[in-house]
């Protein structure tokens, strides 16, 4: 229990008390993630001083002893990715809505694991003598900028009572400066990543994507806007990304570099190294047919919260399967991130680069010309640097939504503890 954790900081406070209350809860998950509104059960401990005096500002702690459910069998929630906030109702000698918030602190929660929410804390300045009851009310679970809102669906019993006596009391280190009966708590803000994508980009290229080699070895494609429909385990999202395909001739083959030119989001949390892996199919047309697989390496370093999610250029080798003018267009994009796979299929595509090719043995025509690499070294710098700023189209479509939605897989009824 939390005896002592919510003790009144004033010298006149009585010993802290803690009591558990259980109540039916109606929870609404984030919109657009395909999860229904579900009824579950919340169990919480409320800690507060047993006695205090008028004028005291008391500390209150809300501890979750049972979340509505385990983490669903969809995605591992990373450490420090979930933050609760909520409201207590003070009634009796005085009335107030007490705002509480908890830190974004949680252990890594595996698929199917028990949800672990941090303790929420707030304060209440006492203004009248008598008995003040504290009753849990609504709370919100924020995961990566998305909110699941849970409200009581039955009358909730008080979880703690403070007996307030007349007289000048002490004050806590963070008293309510207004002197009113309102509660005060610092509500930390959570990153709210935008899932809208920019549909604009320059269609100009730094060199003509002409089919004629003219003795050149480096070929720079034009930037094309590609609208994607991204399918994740929890739903479908749409986004548009400007993409450029560049090539460096190596004998009869071409080393390809695919670059994303526009960012669509910042990192909502600290993403550990080795958690983001993009792959794309470059679609061949014109004289040649088939596809070329290009891929990027895993992110080498942690991506701090709020920073752009930078993914290295996608690279691979194109071995032509036909002689003539062959076109290269962005195709299906796959993002493996945080244990999930999101597949983004173009609603339509456009030619970024045209090459004057000569048929090579075991070339692509009608099949896959794939000799991809997981490193970005050794290829020509034909546009942006090796770490072109892509704020993860795949994450917009899937991972952020998954992490936000994976706060609860709600269980019907109240009788089962999962």
PDB file of N, CA and C in Angstrom, residues 203-209 219-223 244 246 382-383:
ATOM      1  N   UNK A 203       8.759  18.704 -58.443  1.00  0.00           N
ATOM      2  CA  UNK A 203       8.891  17.649 -59.438  1.00  0.00           C
ATOM      3  C   UNK A 203      10.174  17.801 -60.236  1.00  0.00           C
ATOM      4  N   UNK A 204      10.978  18.750 -59.861  1.00  0.00           N
ATOM      5  CA  UNK A 204      12.209  18.970 -60.596  1.00  0.00           C
ATOM      6  C   UNK A 204      13.282  18.009 -60.128  1.00  0.00           C
ATOM      7  N   UNK A 205      14.236  17.733 -60.975  1.00  0.00           N
ATOM      8  CA  UNK A 205      15.351  16.859 -60.633  1.00  0.00           C
ATOM      9  C   UNK A 205      16.646  17.598 -60.903  1.00  0.00           C
ATOM     10  N   UNK A 206      17.683  17.182 -60.166  1.00  0.00           N
ATOM     11  CA  UNK A 206      18.952  17.872 -60.307  1.00  0.00           C
ATOM     12  C   UNK A 206      19.652  17.503 -61.604  1.00  0.00           C
ATOM     13  N   UNK A 207      19.179  16.448 -62.262  1.00  0.00           N
ATOM     14  CA  UNK A 207      19.691  16.095 -63.587  1.00  0.00           C
ATOM     15  C   UNK A 207      18.550  15.484 -64.368  1.00  0.00           C
ATOM     16  N   UNK A 208      18.605  15.558 -65.658  1.00  0.00           N
ATOM     17  CA  UNK A 208      17.522  15.038 -66.476  1.00  0.00           C
ATOM     18  C   UNK A 208      17.453  13.535 -66.364  1.00  0.00           C
ATOM     19  N   UNK A 209      16.218  12.964 -66.126  1.00  0.00           N
ATOM     20  CA  UNK A 209      16.081  11.518 -66.073  1.00  0.00           C
ATOM     21  C   UNK A 209      15.961  10.919 -67.465  1.00  0.00           C
ATOM     22  N   UNK A 219      22.639   8.819 -62.592  1.00  0.00           N
ATOM     23  CA  UNK A 219      21.340   9.216 -63.123  1.00  0.00           C
ATOM     24  C   UNK A 219      20.422   9.595 -61.967  1.00  0.00           C
ATOM     25  N   UNK A 220      19.885  10.797 -62.054  1.00  0.00           N
ATOM     26  CA  UNK A 220      19.035  11.316 -60.983  1.00  0.00           C
ATOM     27  C   UNK A 220      17.594  11.382 -61.456  1.00  0.00           C
ATOM     28  N   UNK A 221      16.705  10.727 -60.745  1.00  0.00           N
ATOM     29  CA  UNK A 221      15.299  10.719 -61.115  1.00  0.00           C
ATOM     30  C   UNK A 221      14.576  11.951 -60.612  1.00  0.00           C
ATOM     31  N   UNK A 222      13.366  12.132 -61.082  1.00  0.00           N
ATOM     32  CA  UNK A 222      12.548  13.243 -60.614  1.00  0.00           C
ATOM     33  C   UNK A 222      11.757  12.815 -59.375  1.00  0.00           C
ATOM     34  N   UNK A 223      11.358  13.793 -58.585  1.00  0.00           N
ATOM     35  CA  UNK A 223      10.561  13.547 -57.388  1.00  0.00           C
ATOM     36  C   UNK A 223       9.108  13.371 -57.808  1.00  0.00           C
ATOM     37  N   UNK A 244      12.053   9.851 -54.701  1.00  0.00           N
ATOM     38  CA  UNK A 244      12.990  10.007 -55.818  1.00  0.00           C
ATOM     39  C   UNK A 244      13.820   8.745 -55.955  1.00  0.00           C
ATOM     40  N   UNK A 246      17.193   7.228 -57.773  1.00  0.00           N
ATOM     41  CA  UNK A 246      18.450   7.560 -58.437  1.00  0.00           C
ATOM     42  C   UNK A 246      19.214   6.280 -58.756  1.00  0.00           C
ATOM     43  N   UNK A 382      23.349  10.918 -54.744  1.00  0.00           N
ATOM     44  CA  UNK A 382      22.656  11.490 -55.894  1.00  0.00           C
ATOM     45  C   UNK A 382      21.444  12.290 -55.479  1.00  0.00           C
ATOM     46  N   UNK A 383      21.525  13.020 -54.384  1.00  0.00           N
ATOM     47  CA  UNK A 383      20.421  13.826 -53.918  1.00  0.00           C
ATOM     48  C   UNK A 383      20.668  14.177 -52.487  1.00  0.00           C
TER      49      UNK A 383
END
